[in-house]
């Protein structure tokens, strides 16, 4: 493993890596490529690289004044357990753009991981609304 680089430069992103991972995720496996592209263009994105090869990703939706939503976080399975995800989230939550903002995220299975970065489970306060297109298919 070469030196791990974390960057918010979108020109470095390997969209094929991102598409493949999100297509296999539980939260984004029904998103179209066009939707993923638009979400990348409209967000702050971080890529994680090992020798130029993208091995991780995180996307942040924000108003840059009061809050951000951390989403689409992944680390390639061959690189998990090496602290790379911790480096990624640490860089994000302590970045100049986001450190002073209220942070949100949603996860089904990584609560302990995010609690290490002071995210708290807020079951009673969080509400969601499913957009029309998936709701109409139910």
PDB file of C-alpha atoms in Angstrom:
ATOM      1  CA  UNK A   1       0.000   0.000   0.000  1.00  0.00           C
ATOM      2  CA  UNK A   2       1.416   3.337  -1.053  1.00  0.00           C
ATOM      3  CA  UNK A   3       0.718   6.569   0.793  1.00  0.00           C
ATOM      4  CA  UNK A   4      -3.006   7.181   1.213  1.00  0.00           C
ATOM      5  CA  UNK A   5      -4.184  10.524  -0.162  1.00  0.00           C
ATOM      6  CA  UNK A   6      -7.515  12.134   0.730  1.00  0.00           C
ATOM      7  CA  UNK A   7      -8.652  14.956  -1.537  1.00  0.00           C
ATOM      8  CA  UNK A   8     -11.733  17.062  -2.205  1.00  0.00           C
ATOM      9  CA  UNK A   9     -10.610  17.661  -5.813  1.00  0.00           C
ATOM     10  CA  UNK A  10     -13.497  16.322  -7.929  1.00  0.00           C
ATOM     11  CA  UNK A  11     -11.280  16.069 -11.017  1.00  0.00           C
ATOM     12  CA  UNK A  12      -9.506  13.113  -9.349  1.00  0.00           C
ATOM     13  CA  UNK A  13     -12.693  11.100  -8.777  1.00  0.00           C
ATOM     14  CA  UNK A  14     -13.007   7.805 -10.631  1.00  0.00           C
ATOM     15  CA  UNK A  15     -16.729   7.776 -11.297  1.00  0.00           C
ATOM     16  CA  UNK A  16     -16.707   4.129 -12.425  1.00  0.00           C
ATOM     17  CA  UNK A  17     -15.401   3.104  -8.996  1.00  0.00           C
ATOM     18  CA  UNK A  18     -18.102   5.216  -7.364  1.00  0.00           C
ATOM     19  CA  UNK A  19     -20.866   3.789  -9.639  1.00  0.00           C
ATOM     20  CA  UNK A  20     -19.806   0.208  -8.971  1.00  0.00           C
ATOM     21  CA  UNK A  21     -19.690   0.635  -5.225  1.00  0.00           C
ATOM     22  CA  UNK A  22     -22.977   2.508  -4.948  1.00  0.00           C
ATOM     23  CA  UNK A  23     -24.671  -0.066  -7.200  1.00  0.00           C
ATOM     24  CA  UNK A  24     -23.730  -2.736  -4.645  1.00  0.00           C
ATOM     25  CA  UNK A  25     -24.660  -0.695  -1.557  1.00  0.00           C
ATOM     26  CA  UNK A  26     -27.889  -1.107   0.403  1.00  0.00           C
ATOM     27  CA  UNK A  27     -28.658   2.614   0.302  1.00  0.00           C
ATOM     28  CA  UNK A  28     -27.989   3.599  -3.319  1.00  0.00           C
ATOM     29  CA  UNK A  29     -28.333   0.439  -5.387  1.00  0.00           C
ATOM     30  CA  UNK A  30     -31.292   1.811  -7.343  1.00  0.00           C
ATOM     31  CA  UNK A  31     -29.763   5.177  -8.252  1.00  0.00           C
ATOM     32  CA  UNK A  32     -29.197   5.863 -11.917  1.00  0.00           C
ATOM     33  CA  UNK A  33     -25.786   7.001 -13.171  1.00  0.00           C
ATOM     34  CA  UNK A  34     -27.257  10.357 -14.121  1.00  0.00           C
ATOM     35  CA  UNK A  35     -28.493  10.828 -10.570  1.00  0.00           C
ATOM     36  CA  UNK A  36     -25.105   9.879  -9.126  1.00  0.00           C
ATOM     37  CA  UNK A  37     -23.373  12.294 -11.502  1.00  0.00           C
ATOM     38  CA  UNK A  38     -25.689  15.127 -10.535  1.00  0.00           C
ATOM     39  CA  UNK A  39     -25.262  14.375  -6.821  1.00  0.00           C
ATOM     40  CA  UNK A  40     -21.471  14.554  -7.228  1.00  0.00           C
ATOM     41  CA  UNK A  41     -21.676  17.842  -9.115  1.00  0.00           C
ATOM     42  CA  UNK A  42     -23.919  19.426  -6.469  1.00  0.00           C
ATOM     43  CA  UNK A  43     -21.922  18.253  -3.422  1.00  0.00           C
ATOM     44  CA  UNK A  44     -18.546  18.472  -1.760  1.00  0.00           C
ATOM     45  CA  UNK A  45     -16.858  15.151  -2.483  1.00  0.00           C
ATOM     46  CA  UNK A  46     -13.828  13.480  -0.969  1.00  0.00           C
ATOM     47  CA  UNK A  47     -11.912  10.734  -2.701  1.00  0.00           C
ATOM     48  CA  UNK A  48      -9.447   8.395  -1.022  1.00  0.00           C
ATOM     49  CA  UNK A  49      -6.543   7.182  -3.150  1.00  0.00           C
ATOM     50  CA  UNK A  50      -3.769   4.629  -2.881  1.00  0.00           C
ATOM     51  CA  UNK A  51      -1.149   5.335  -5.537  1.00  0.00           C
ATOM     52  CA  UNK A  52      -3.701   7.142  -7.691  1.00  0.00           C
ATOM     53  CA  UNK A  53      -6.258   4.311  -7.448  1.00  0.00           C
ATOM     54  CA  UNK A  54      -9.527   5.390  -5.822  1.00  0.00           C
ATOM     55  CA  UNK A  55     -10.294   3.245  -2.793  1.00  0.00           C
ATOM     56  CA  UNK A  56     -12.847   5.378  -0.969  1.00  0.00           C
ATOM     57  CA  UNK A  57     -15.377   8.157  -1.229  1.00  0.00           C
ATOM     58  CA  UNK A  58     -17.630  10.431   0.797  1.00  0.00           C
ATOM     59  CA  UNK A  59     -20.154  13.018  -0.317  1.00  0.00           C
ATOM     60  CA  UNK A  60     -21.310  16.041   1.673  1.00  0.00           C
ATOM     61  CA  UNK A  61     -24.482  18.037   1.012  1.00  0.00           C
ATOM     62  CA  UNK A  62     -24.364  21.423   2.733  1.00  0.00           C
ATOM     63  CA  UNK A  63     -25.626  24.976   2.803  1.00  0.00           C
ATOM     64  CA  UNK A  64     -22.105  25.917   4.022  1.00  0.00           C
ATOM     65  CA  UNK A  65     -23.669  28.048   6.762  1.00  0.00           C
ATOM     66  CA  UNK A  66     -25.544  25.880   9.260  1.00  0.00           C
ATOM     67  CA  UNK A  67     -25.469  22.159   8.412  1.00  0.00           C
ATOM     68  CA  UNK A  68     -24.148  19.302   6.308  1.00  0.00           C
ATOM     69  CA  UNK A  69     -25.350  15.805   5.453  1.00  0.00           C
ATOM     70  CA  UNK A  70     -22.591  13.195   5.215  1.00  0.00           C
ATOM     71  CA  UNK A  71     -23.499  10.411   2.793  1.00  0.00           C
ATOM     72  CA  UNK A  72     -22.320   7.787   0.296  1.00  0.00           C
ATOM     73  CA  UNK A  73     -19.286   6.927   2.430  1.00  0.00           C
ATOM     74  CA  UNK A  74     -17.317   3.856   1.456  1.00  0.00           C
ATOM     75  CA  UNK A  75     -13.865   2.283   1.637  1.00  0.00           C
ATOM     76  CA  UNK A  76     -12.924  -0.564  -0.711  1.00  0.00           C
ATOM     77  CA  UNK A  77     -13.338  -3.853   1.165  1.00  0.00           C
ATOM     78  CA  UNK A  78      -9.646  -4.745   0.638  1.00  0.00           C
ATOM     79  CA  UNK A  79      -8.628  -1.610   2.563  1.00  0.00           C
ATOM     80  CA  UNK A  80     -11.058  -1.848   5.478  1.00  0.00           C
ATOM     81  CA  UNK A  81      -9.774  -2.319   9.008  1.00  0.00           C
ATOM     82  CA  UNK A  82      -6.660  -0.195   8.387  1.00  0.00           C
ATOM     83  CA  UNK A  83      -7.955   3.092   9.812  1.00  0.00           C
ATOM     84  CA  UNK A  84      -8.501   4.683   6.389  1.00  0.00           C
ATOM     85  CA  UNK A  85     -12.192   5.330   7.014  1.00  0.00           C
ATOM     86  CA  UNK A  86     -11.263   6.985  10.301  1.00  0.00           C
ATOM     87  CA  UNK A  87      -8.792   9.232   8.459  1.00  0.00           C
ATOM     88  CA  UNK A  88     -11.450  10.157   5.906  1.00  0.00           C
ATOM     89  CA  UNK A  89     -14.148  11.077   8.429  1.00  0.00           C
ATOM     90  CA  UNK A  90     -11.645  12.889  10.656  1.00  0.00           C
ATOM     91  CA  UNK A  91     -10.550  15.047   7.733  1.00  0.00           C
ATOM     92  CA  UNK A  92     -14.160  15.817   6.803  1.00  0.00           C
ATOM     93  CA  UNK A  93     -15.466  16.742  10.260  1.00  0.00           C
ATOM     94  CA  UNK A  94     -12.409  18.882  11.026  1.00  0.00           C
ATOM     95  CA  UNK A  95     -12.235  20.619   7.634  1.00  0.00           C
ATOM     96  CA  UNK A  96     -12.400  24.414   7.566  1.00  0.00           C
ATOM     97  CA  UNK A  97     -15.672  24.269   5.603  1.00  0.00           C
ATOM     98  CA  UNK A  98     -17.513  21.879   7.931  1.00  0.00           C
ATOM     99  CA  UNK A  99     -16.016  21.941  11.444  1.00  0.00           C
ATOM    100  CA  UNK A 100     -18.369  24.707  12.618  1.00  0.00           C
ATOM    101  CA  UNK A 101     -21.539  23.224  11.055  1.00  0.00           C
ATOM    102  CA  UNK A 102     -24.164  20.866  12.473  1.00  0.00           C
ATOM    103  CA  UNK A 103     -23.555  17.399  10.962  1.00  0.00           C
ATOM    104  CA  UNK A 104     -26.142  14.782   9.993  1.00  0.00           C
ATOM    105  CA  UNK A 105     -25.860  11.306   8.545  1.00  0.00           C
ATOM    106  CA  UNK A 106     -27.870   8.140   8.178  1.00  0.00           C
ATOM    107  CA  UNK A 107     -26.540   4.632   8.737  1.00  0.00           C
ATOM    108  CA  UNK A 108     -27.983   1.199   9.263  1.00  0.00           C
ATOM    109  CA  UNK A 109     -24.877  -0.477  10.643  1.00  0.00           C
ATOM    110  CA  UNK A 110     -22.036   1.931  11.517  1.00  0.00           C
ATOM    111  CA  UNK A 111     -23.309   3.760  14.599  1.00  0.00           C
ATOM    112  CA  UNK A 112     -20.277   2.924  16.766  1.00  0.00           C
ATOM    113  CA  UNK A 113     -17.887   4.072  14.039  1.00  0.00           C
ATOM    114  CA  UNK A 114     -19.529   7.506  13.718  1.00  0.00           C
ATOM    115  CA  UNK A 115     -19.962   7.952  17.468  1.00  0.00           C
ATOM    116  CA  UNK A 116     -16.149   8.091  17.648  1.00  0.00           C
ATOM    117  CA  UNK A 117     -16.512  11.410  15.769  1.00  0.00           C
ATOM    118  CA  UNK A 118     -19.183  12.752  18.170  1.00  0.00           C
ATOM    119  CA  UNK A 119     -22.205  11.881  16.016  1.00  0.00           C
ATOM    120  CA  UNK A 120     -25.107  10.991  18.296  1.00  0.00           C
ATOM    121  CA  UNK A 121     -28.082   8.741  17.608  1.00  0.00           C
ATOM    122  CA  UNK A 122     -31.192  10.973  17.520  1.00  0.00           C
ATOM    123  CA  UNK A 123     -34.022   8.545  16.807  1.00  0.00           C
ATOM    124  CA  UNK A 124     -36.799  10.653  18.261  1.00  0.00           C
ATOM    125  CA  UNK A 125     -35.963  13.854  16.379  1.00  0.00           C
ATOM    126  CA  UNK A 126     -35.078  12.649  12.906  1.00  0.00           C
ATOM    127  CA  UNK A 127     -37.839  12.396  10.327  1.00  0.00           C
ATOM    128  CA  UNK A 128     -37.625  11.447   6.677  1.00  0.00           C
ATOM    129  CA  UNK A 129     -39.841  11.768   3.638  1.00  0.00           C
ATOM    130  CA  UNK A 130     -39.568   9.306   0.770  1.00  0.00           C
ATOM    131  CA  UNK A 131     -39.746  11.087  -2.608  1.00  0.00           C
ATOM    132  CA  UNK A 132     -42.668  10.339  -4.900  1.00  0.00           C
ATOM    133  CA  UNK A 133     -40.883   8.049  -7.354  1.00  0.00           C
ATOM    134  CA  UNK A 134     -40.019   5.228  -4.872  1.00  0.00           C
ATOM    135  CA  UNK A 135     -43.191   5.770  -2.859  1.00  0.00           C
ATOM    136  CA  UNK A 136     -45.314   5.267  -5.963  1.00  0.00           C
ATOM    137  CA  UNK A 137     -43.644   1.882  -6.572  1.00  0.00           C
ATOM    138  CA  UNK A 138     -44.580   0.516  -3.132  1.00  0.00           C
TER     139      UNK A 138
END
